[in-house]
Short mmCIF file of C-alpha atoms in Angstrom, two decimals:
data_model
loop_
_atom_site.label_atom_id
_atom_site.label_comp_id
_atom_site.label_asym_id
_atom_site.label_seq_id
_atom_site.Cartn_x
_atom_site.Cartn_y
_atom_site.Cartn_z
CA MET A 1 56.35 90.82 98.86
CA ASN A 2 56.73 94.54 98.22
CA ALA A 3 57.82 94.60 94.56
CA ARG A 4 59.30 98.08 94.86
CA LEU A 5 61.43 97.06 97.84
CA LYS A 6 62.68 94.02 95.95
CA PHE A 7 63.64 96.19 92.98
CA LEU A 8 65.43 98.77 95.12
CA TYR A 9 67.25 96.04 97.05
CA GLN A 10 68.64 94.60 93.81
CA GLN A 11 69.62 98.06 92.60
CA PHE A 12 71.45 98.69 95.87
CA ILE A 13 73.40 95.42 95.68
CA ASP A 14 74.29 96.07 92.04
CA GLU A 15 75.38 99.62 93.00
CA THR A 16 73.22 101.10 90.24
CA CYS A 17 70.60 102.92 92.29
CA THR A 18 70.32 106.69 92.21
CA ALA A 19 70.54 108.91 95.30
CA GLU A 20 66.74 109.14 95.37
CA GLU A 21 66.40 105.34 95.12
CA ARG A 22 68.87 104.84 97.97
CA GLU A 23 66.87 107.22 100.17
CA GLU A 24 63.67 105.36 99.30
CA PHE A 25 65.35 102.01 100.00
CA PHE A 26 66.46 103.11 103.48
CA SER A 27 62.97 104.39 104.17
CA LEU A 28 61.32 101.11 103.17
CA ILE A 29 63.77 99.12 105.27
CA SER A 30 62.23 100.63 108.39
CA GLU A 31 58.72 99.68 107.32
CA GLU A 32 58.88 96.23 105.69
CA ASP A 33 60.30 93.96 108.41
CA GLN A 34 59.40 90.54 107.01
CA ASP A 35 60.08 91.44 103.39
CA ILE A 36 63.63 92.62 104.07
CA ASN A 37 64.32 89.52 106.16
CA ASP A 38 63.15 87.34 103.27
CA LEU A 39 65.36 89.25 100.84
CA LEU A 40 68.42 88.89 103.05
CA ASP A 41 67.79 85.21 103.69
CA GLY A 42 67.54 84.64 99.96
CA THR A 43 70.86 86.40 99.42
CA TRP A 44 72.65 84.54 102.20
CA ASN A 45 71.55 81.17 100.89
CA THR A 46 73.40 81.84 97.63
CA ILE A 47 76.69 82.78 99.31
CA GLU A 48 79.57 80.33 99.29
CA VAL A 49 82.00 80.49 102.18
CA ALA A 50 85.48 81.71 101.30
CA ASP A 51 87.86 78.78 100.87
CA ASP A 52 90.58 80.33 103.01
CA LEU A 53 88.35 81.01 106.05
CA SER A 54 88.01 77.97 108.31
CA LYS A 55 85.02 77.65 110.60
CA GLU A 56 87.24 77.61 113.68
CA LYS A 57 89.10 80.75 112.59
CA ALA A 58 85.85 82.49 111.73
CA GLU A 59 84.35 81.74 115.12
CA VAL A 60 87.47 83.07 116.88
CA MET A 61 87.25 86.27 114.84
CA LEU A 62 83.55 86.56 115.63
CA ASN A 63 84.09 86.16 119.35
CA GLN A 64 86.72 88.89 119.26
CA ILE A 65 84.27 91.27 117.61
CA LEU A 66 80.87 90.40 119.05
CA THR A 67 80.10 90.89 122.72
CA LYS A 68 76.68 91.53 124.13
CA PRO A 69 76.39 94.94 125.85
CA GLU A 70 73.84 95.49 128.56
CA ASN A 71 70.27 96.43 127.71
CA GLN A 72 70.60 95.70 124.01
CA VAL A 73 68.76 93.23 121.85
CA VAL A 74 71.40 91.43 119.82
CA LYS A 75 70.99 89.08 116.90
CA LYS A 76 74.27 87.19 116.65
CA LEU A 77 75.01 86.23 113.07
CA SER A 78 77.28 83.36 112.13
CA TRP A 79 80.46 84.92 110.78
CA TYR A 80 81.30 81.70 108.96
CA LYS A 81 78.05 81.74 107.03
CA TYR A 82 77.82 85.43 106.24
CA ALA A 83 81.41 86.74 106.09
CA SER A 84 81.64 87.08 102.30
CA VAL A 85 78.21 88.70 101.92
CA ALA A 86 79.15 91.76 103.97
CA ALA A 87 80.32 93.68 100.92
CA ALA A 88 77.13 93.00 99.00
CA VAL A 89 74.35 93.71 101.48
CA LEU A 90 73.76 96.11 104.32
CA ILE A 91 75.55 94.20 107.08
CA LEU A 92 77.20 95.77 110.10
CA LEU A 93 78.89 93.60 112.73
CA SER A 94 80.04 95.17 116.00
CA ALA A 95 80.03 94.79 119.75
CA GLY A 96 76.51 96.23 119.84
CA LEU A 97 74.89 94.57 116.84
CA TYR A 98 71.53 96.14 116.01
CA PHE A 99 70.58 94.49 112.77
CA PHE A 100 67.31 94.55 110.90
CA ASN A 101 65.45 93.24 113.97
CA ASN A 102 65.82 96.81 115.30
CA ARG A 103 64.83 98.63 112.16
CA SER A 104 62.54 100.80 114.28
CA VAL A 105 65.71 102.71 115.19
CA LEU A 106 65.99 103.78 111.56
CA LYS A 107 62.40 104.98 111.57
CA GLN A 108 62.86 106.91 114.82
CA GLN A 109 65.98 108.61 113.48
CA LYS A 110 64.55 109.27 110.03
CA ASP A 111 64.10 113.00 110.62
CA THR A 112 67.10 113.54 112.90
CA TYR A 113 69.11 115.44 110.30
CA SER A 114 67.61 118.55 108.81
CA LYS A 115 70.44 119.04 106.32
CA SER A 116 72.01 116.36 104.17
CA ILE A 117 75.80 116.68 103.82
CA SER A 118 76.97 115.50 100.42
CA PRO A 119 80.04 113.33 99.80
CA ALA A 120 83.31 114.66 98.41
CA GLY A 121 83.64 115.80 94.81
CA ASN A 122 86.36 116.81 92.34
CA LYS A 123 87.87 119.69 94.30
CA ALA A 124 91.51 120.76 94.31
CA THR A 125 93.87 123.71 94.01
CA LEU A 126 96.83 123.71 91.62
CA THR A 127 99.86 125.83 92.55
CA LEU A 128 102.32 126.51 89.72
CA SER A 129 106.07 127.01 89.99
CA ASN A 130 105.66 130.79 89.68
CA GLY A 131 103.42 130.86 92.76
CA SER A 132 100.12 131.40 90.95
CA THR A 133 97.17 129.24 91.98
CA ILE A 134 94.25 127.80 90.02
CA ASN A 135 91.02 126.67 91.66
CA LEU A 136 90.30 123.48 89.74
CA ASP A 137 86.68 123.40 90.98
CA ASN A 138 85.87 126.45 88.88
CA ALA A 139 88.40 126.07 86.05
CA THR A 140 86.90 125.44 82.63
CA THR A 141 87.57 122.27 80.70
CA GLY A 142 90.58 122.39 78.40
CA GLU A 143 94.01 123.98 78.68
CA ILE A 144 94.25 125.92 81.93
CA ALA A 145 97.95 126.82 82.08
CA LYS A 146 101.25 126.69 80.21
CA GLN A 147 104.75 126.30 81.52
CA SER A 148 107.76 126.30 79.23
CA GLY A 149 107.41 123.11 77.26
CA ILE A 150 104.35 121.84 79.15
CA ALA A 151 100.60 122.31 78.70
CA ILE A 152 98.31 121.61 81.65
CA THR A 153 94.82 120.46 80.73
CA LYS A 154 91.68 119.79 82.75
CA THR A 155 89.40 117.09 81.33
CA ALA A 156 85.61 117.00 81.47
CA GLU A 157 85.89 114.22 84.07
CA GLY A 158 87.82 116.51 86.39
CA LYS A 159 91.32 115.10 85.79
CA LEU A 160 94.53 117.08 85.41
CA ILE A 161 96.91 116.12 82.58
CA TYR A 162 100.45 117.34 81.86
CA GLN A 163 101.50 117.18 78.22
CA LEU A 164 105.07 117.77 77.04
CA SER A 165 105.60 119.72 73.84
CA ALA A 166 108.44 119.41 71.35
CA THR A 167 110.25 122.45 72.75
CA ASN A 168 113.72 122.07 74.19
CA LYS A 169 113.27 124.84 76.73
CA PRO A 170 114.28 123.74 80.24
CA VAL A 171 111.46 123.49 82.77
CA THR A 172 112.29 124.22 86.39
CA GLY A 173 110.46 124.63 89.66
CA PHE A 174 107.74 122.64 91.37
CA ASN A 175 103.98 122.36 91.05
CA SER A 176 101.64 121.12 93.74
CA ILE A 177 98.04 119.97 93.83
CA SER A 178 96.07 119.85 97.06
CA THR A 179 92.60 118.60 97.88
CA PRO A 180 90.54 120.00 100.77
CA ARG A 181 88.40 118.02 103.13
CA GLY A 182 85.44 117.05 100.99
CA GLY A 183 87.52 116.86 97.82
CA HIS A 184 89.48 114.38 95.71
CA TYR A 185 91.31 114.57 92.38
CA GLN A 186 93.28 112.65 89.77
CA VAL A 187 96.41 113.96 88.07
CA ASP A 188 98.60 112.56 85.29
CA LEU A 189 102.14 113.75 86.02
CA PRO A 190 104.58 114.92 83.31
CA ASP A 191 106.13 111.42 83.07
CA GLY A 192 102.74 109.74 82.57
CA THR A 193 102.41 108.50 86.17
CA ARG A 194 98.79 108.51 87.34
CA VAL A 195 97.96 109.66 90.84
CA TRP A 196 94.63 109.58 92.68
CA LEU A 197 94.55 111.99 95.64
CA ASN A 198 92.21 111.29 98.53
CA ALA A 199 90.55 114.04 100.56
CA ALA A 200 92.73 116.44 102.60
CA SER A 201 95.89 115.49 100.70
CA SER A 202 98.60 117.24 98.72
CA LEU A 203 101.28 116.26 96.22
CA LYS A 204 104.34 118.33 95.30
CA TYR A 205 106.23 117.40 92.13
CA PRO A 206 108.69 118.91 89.61
CA ALA A 207 107.20 120.79 86.68
CA ALA A 208 109.30 118.35 84.61
CA PHE A 209 111.27 115.30 85.75
CA ASP A 210 114.98 114.91 85.00
CA ASN A 211 116.77 111.73 83.92
CA HIS A 212 118.19 110.89 87.34
CA GLU A 213 115.16 110.43 89.57
CA ARG A 214 111.50 111.34 89.82
CA LYS A 215 110.81 112.50 93.36
CA VAL A 216 107.46 113.73 94.67
CA GLU A 217 106.31 114.70 98.16
CA LEU A 218 103.03 113.48 99.61
CA SER A 219 100.92 114.55 102.56
CA GLY A 220 97.71 112.60 103.12
CA GLU A 221 96.76 109.64 100.95
CA ALA A 222 97.31 108.79 97.30
CA TYR A 223 97.23 105.82 94.97
CA PHE A 224 100.01 105.67 92.36
CA GLU A 225 100.30 103.92 89.01
CA VAL A 226 103.91 104.67 88.12
CA ALA A 227 104.89 104.94 84.47
CA LYS A 228 108.09 103.17 83.48
CA ARG A 229 110.81 105.51 82.26
CA THR A 230 114.25 104.59 80.92
CA VAL A 231 117.29 106.55 79.79
CA LYS A 232 120.39 105.54 77.85
CA ASP A 233 123.38 104.62 79.97
CA GLY A 234 126.13 103.84 77.50
CA LEU A 235 125.01 100.88 75.46
CA LYS A 236 122.32 99.95 77.96
CA SER A 237 119.10 101.48 79.18
CA LYS A 238 118.37 102.03 82.84
CA ARG A 239 115.16 102.80 84.62
CA VAL A 240 114.64 106.15 86.27
CA PRO A 241 113.46 105.50 89.82
CA PHE A 242 110.27 107.07 91.15
CA ILE A 243 110.45 108.19 94.79
CA VAL A 244 107.59 109.25 97.07
CA LYS A 245 108.65 111.18 100.14
CA THR A 246 106.45 111.75 103.18
CA SER A 247 107.29 113.36 106.52
CA SER A 248 108.51 110.03 107.90
CA GLN A 249 109.58 107.79 105.02
CA GLU A 250 110.66 107.41 101.42
CA VAL A 251 109.29 104.84 98.97
CA ALA A 252 111.52 104.01 96.01
CA VAL A 253 109.83 102.57 92.92
CA LEU A 254 110.84 101.35 89.47
CA GLY A 255 107.35 100.85 88.05
CA THR A 256 104.41 99.66 90.09
CA HIS A 257 100.96 100.22 91.64
CA PHE A 258 100.81 101.15 95.32
CA ASN A 259 98.95 103.19 97.93
CA ILE A 260 100.38 105.43 100.65
CA SER A 261 98.41 106.78 103.60
CA ALA A 262 100.42 109.42 105.47
CA TYR A 263 97.96 111.72 107.23
CA GLY A 264 99.44 113.92 109.93
CA ASP A 265 96.77 112.97 112.48
CA ASP A 266 97.30 109.22 112.04
CA LYS A 267 99.76 107.37 114.26
CA GLU A 268 100.95 105.14 111.40
CA THR A 269 102.08 105.62 107.83
CA LYS A 270 100.80 102.80 105.64
CA THR A 271 102.27 101.73 102.30
CA THR A 272 100.41 99.00 100.42
CA LEU A 273 101.78 97.30 97.30
CA LEU A 274 99.52 95.92 94.59
CA GLU A 275 101.95 95.31 91.73
CA GLY A 276 105.73 95.36 91.28
CA SER A 277 108.19 96.04 94.07
CA VAL A 278 108.96 98.99 96.34
CA ARG A 279 111.50 99.77 99.03
CA VAL A 280 110.23 101.62 102.10
CA SER A 281 112.86 103.48 104.12
CA LEU A 282 112.85 105.74 107.13
CA ALA A 283 113.26 109.32 105.96
CA LYS A 284 115.54 110.49 108.76
CA ASP A 285 117.45 107.38 109.74
CA PRO A 286 117.67 104.80 106.91
CA GLY A 287 120.46 103.02 108.78
CA LEU A 288 118.38 102.29 111.89
CA LYS A 289 119.61 99.18 113.67
CA GLN A 290 117.50 96.08 113.89
CA GLY A 291 114.82 96.40 116.55
CA ARG A 292 112.58 94.06 118.49
CA PHE A 293 110.30 93.60 115.47
CA ALA A 294 113.24 92.12 113.53
CA ASN A 295 113.02 94.91 110.97
CA THR A 296 115.61 97.44 109.88
CA GLY A 297 114.99 100.96 108.64
CA SER A 298 114.34 99.66 105.13
CA GLN A 299 111.89 97.05 103.89
CA ILE A 300 111.13 95.65 100.42
CA LEU A 301 107.46 94.91 99.85
CA SER A 302 105.96 92.20 97.68
CA PRO A 303 102.48 92.45 96.12
CA GLY A 304 99.80 92.04 98.78
CA GLN A 305 102.00 93.37 101.58
CA GLN A 306 101.67 96.54 103.62
CA SER A 307 104.31 98.33 105.66
CA LEU A 308 103.38 100.14 108.86
CA LEU A 309 105.72 102.87 110.05
CA LYS A 310 105.26 103.83 113.67
CA ASP A 311 107.74 105.11 116.25
CA ASN A 312 110.61 104.79 113.75
CA GLN A 313 109.90 101.11 113.24
CA ILE A 314 108.78 99.53 109.97
CA ILE A 315 106.87 96.27 110.15
CA THR A 316 105.26 94.42 107.25
CA LYS A 317 102.20 92.25 106.98
CA THR A 318 99.86 90.75 104.39
CA VAL A 319 96.63 92.71 104.06
CA ASP A 320 93.27 92.80 102.30
CA LEU A 321 94.04 94.84 99.18
CA ASP A 322 90.37 95.60 98.61
CA GLU A 323 90.22 97.36 101.95
CA ALA A 324 93.50 99.21 101.41
CA ILE A 325 92.35 100.84 98.15
CA ALA A 326 88.59 100.82 98.75
CA TRP A 327 88.63 104.65 98.80
CA LYS A 328 90.12 104.78 95.30
CA ASN A 329 87.43 102.39 94.05
CA GLY A 330 84.63 104.45 95.58
CA PHE A 331 83.98 102.68 98.90
CA PHE A 332 84.38 102.97 102.62
CA GLN A 333 85.57 99.57 103.82
CA PHE A 334 86.27 98.82 107.45
CA ASN A 335 87.45 95.38 108.57
CA GLU A 336 87.34 95.33 112.38
CA GLU A 337 87.80 99.10 112.75
CA ASN A 338 86.92 101.30 115.73
CA ILE A 339 84.62 104.30 115.63
CA VAL A 340 87.43 106.86 116.11
CA ASN A 341 89.26 105.80 112.95
CA ILE A 342 85.98 105.55 111.04
CA MET A 343 85.14 109.12 112.02
CA LYS A 344 88.54 110.31 110.77
CA GLN A 345 87.70 109.08 107.30
CA LEU A 346 84.20 110.55 107.42
CA SER A 347 85.50 113.93 108.57
CA ARG A 348 87.87 114.16 105.60
CA TRP A 349 85.38 112.92 103.04
CA TYR A 350 82.38 115.00 104.14
CA ASP A 351 84.36 118.05 105.34
CA ILE A 352 83.03 117.92 108.88
CA ASP A 353 84.45 118.27 112.38
CA VAL A 354 83.85 115.37 114.75
CA VAL A 355 83.36 115.71 118.51
CA PHE A 356 82.99 112.74 120.87
CA GLU A 357 80.79 112.91 123.95
CA GLY A 358 81.14 110.32 126.69
CA LYS A 359 83.44 107.32 126.81
CA GLN A 360 83.75 105.47 123.54
CA ARG A 361 83.10 101.76 123.59
CA GLU A 362 85.74 99.37 122.27
CA THR A 363 83.57 98.47 119.32
CA LEU A 364 84.90 97.01 116.07
CA PHE A 365 83.00 97.28 112.78
CA LEU A 366 82.85 95.29 109.60
CA LEU A 367 81.30 97.49 106.94
CA LYS A 368 81.53 98.27 103.23
CA VAL A 369 79.38 100.98 101.67
CA PRO A 370 79.72 103.32 98.68
CA ARG A 371 81.39 106.67 99.36
CA SER A 372 78.71 108.23 97.17
CA LEU A 373 76.21 107.97 100.04
CA SER A 374 75.31 111.17 101.83
CA LEU A 375 76.48 111.57 105.43
CA THR A 376 72.90 111.08 106.58
CA GLU A 377 72.73 107.67 104.91
CA ILE A 378 76.04 106.59 106.50
CA LEU A 379 74.88 107.69 109.94
CA LYS A 380 71.60 105.81 109.58
CA ILE A 381 73.59 102.62 109.04
CA LEU A 382 75.81 103.25 112.06
CA GLU A 383 72.79 104.08 114.21
CA THR A 384 71.51 100.55 113.80
CA ASN A 385 74.36 99.67 116.19
CA GLY A 386 73.13 101.95 118.93
CA ILE A 387 75.52 104.84 118.22
CA ASN A 388 73.81 108.22 118.47
CA PHE A 389 74.72 111.27 116.44
CA LYS A 390 73.83 114.93 116.33
CA ILE A 391 74.74 117.44 113.63
CA GLU A 392 75.28 121.11 114.42
CA GLY A 393 76.26 122.97 111.27
CA ARG A 394 79.27 121.03 109.97
CA THR A 395 80.08 119.49 113.34
CA LEU A 396 79.12 115.87 113.99
CA ILE A 397 78.65 114.97 117.64
CA VAL A 398 79.14 111.27 118.43
CA LYS A 399 77.39 110.17 121.61
CA SER A 400 78.20 106.95 123.39
#
């Protein structure tokens, strides 16, 4: 067996390989047919099936995803046997499954892209209450601004931190931080709440929070770890609620970890709870009468639940938390997702425009890969499913 391939394969699974090693790994995949099959077989034999996934349920799920299109060579994998290995190895299930039997596709497309488009980095713009802006990409490490009673610091890791001083001067006005397509950022708010902003997102917040409520406004996607804050109320202490407002809803929090996806070009607003408890309400009509989904305009989420707001209706369901916050943990993760929604995420992360040519197939994908991959590497994986791409400048053309 090719010793170098075996080494790179292990590095890839362990997520410790460098960009150069990943490129070499993808190159060798197209050349070492039997070796890569042996490696994958060895991995699959060590996988234990998830306890909560019955064989019957797995087969139903597989039949919903896998259909055999015309003129394609398909290797149908057993979902039941391989479901839990998808996150560890390079597996892509879809209606047109080209797996490693068609690795010649990778070789043919190896030189398709003349320019590699890098993944997103720490890029954001900070707007202060006085209207001045700071480009955080170019700002030096250390203190970058002062507001009465507050110092704003940029760390070496590219994180923004607000630090209160001992002054009693009142702080008024709002700050905002926005990430472009191809950017992401982390900010610690004045109350200690930590926020991770995904690409093409913005957060507006008070320069200092008062003792009544902590309200912020979000556009795009962010993950929140809310700091607990209490104030004296007579002889007792009460918690100061944390509220996240989007264009369509409000999420009220007392202290918890949650994710909100509220992009303007998405049909749904998703709120996913990991810890604690949140109340999700319609922004414009919190008193909406009960509808056909047996939900009112306000829902309380428990850990592991996600609310979907669409057409002024809020419904809740239990979801895969790993998928919901995969972006925050450095991954793209798609569980039965179509190519249109996948391209939305890629366009934001790689700062590209996406154009579709021809009729798109109703194809669903199961895929988990690091977001640190270049766009070229992501496209090579998708091409193993018979999807063709062309890059013109920063425009990605998807051909059916």
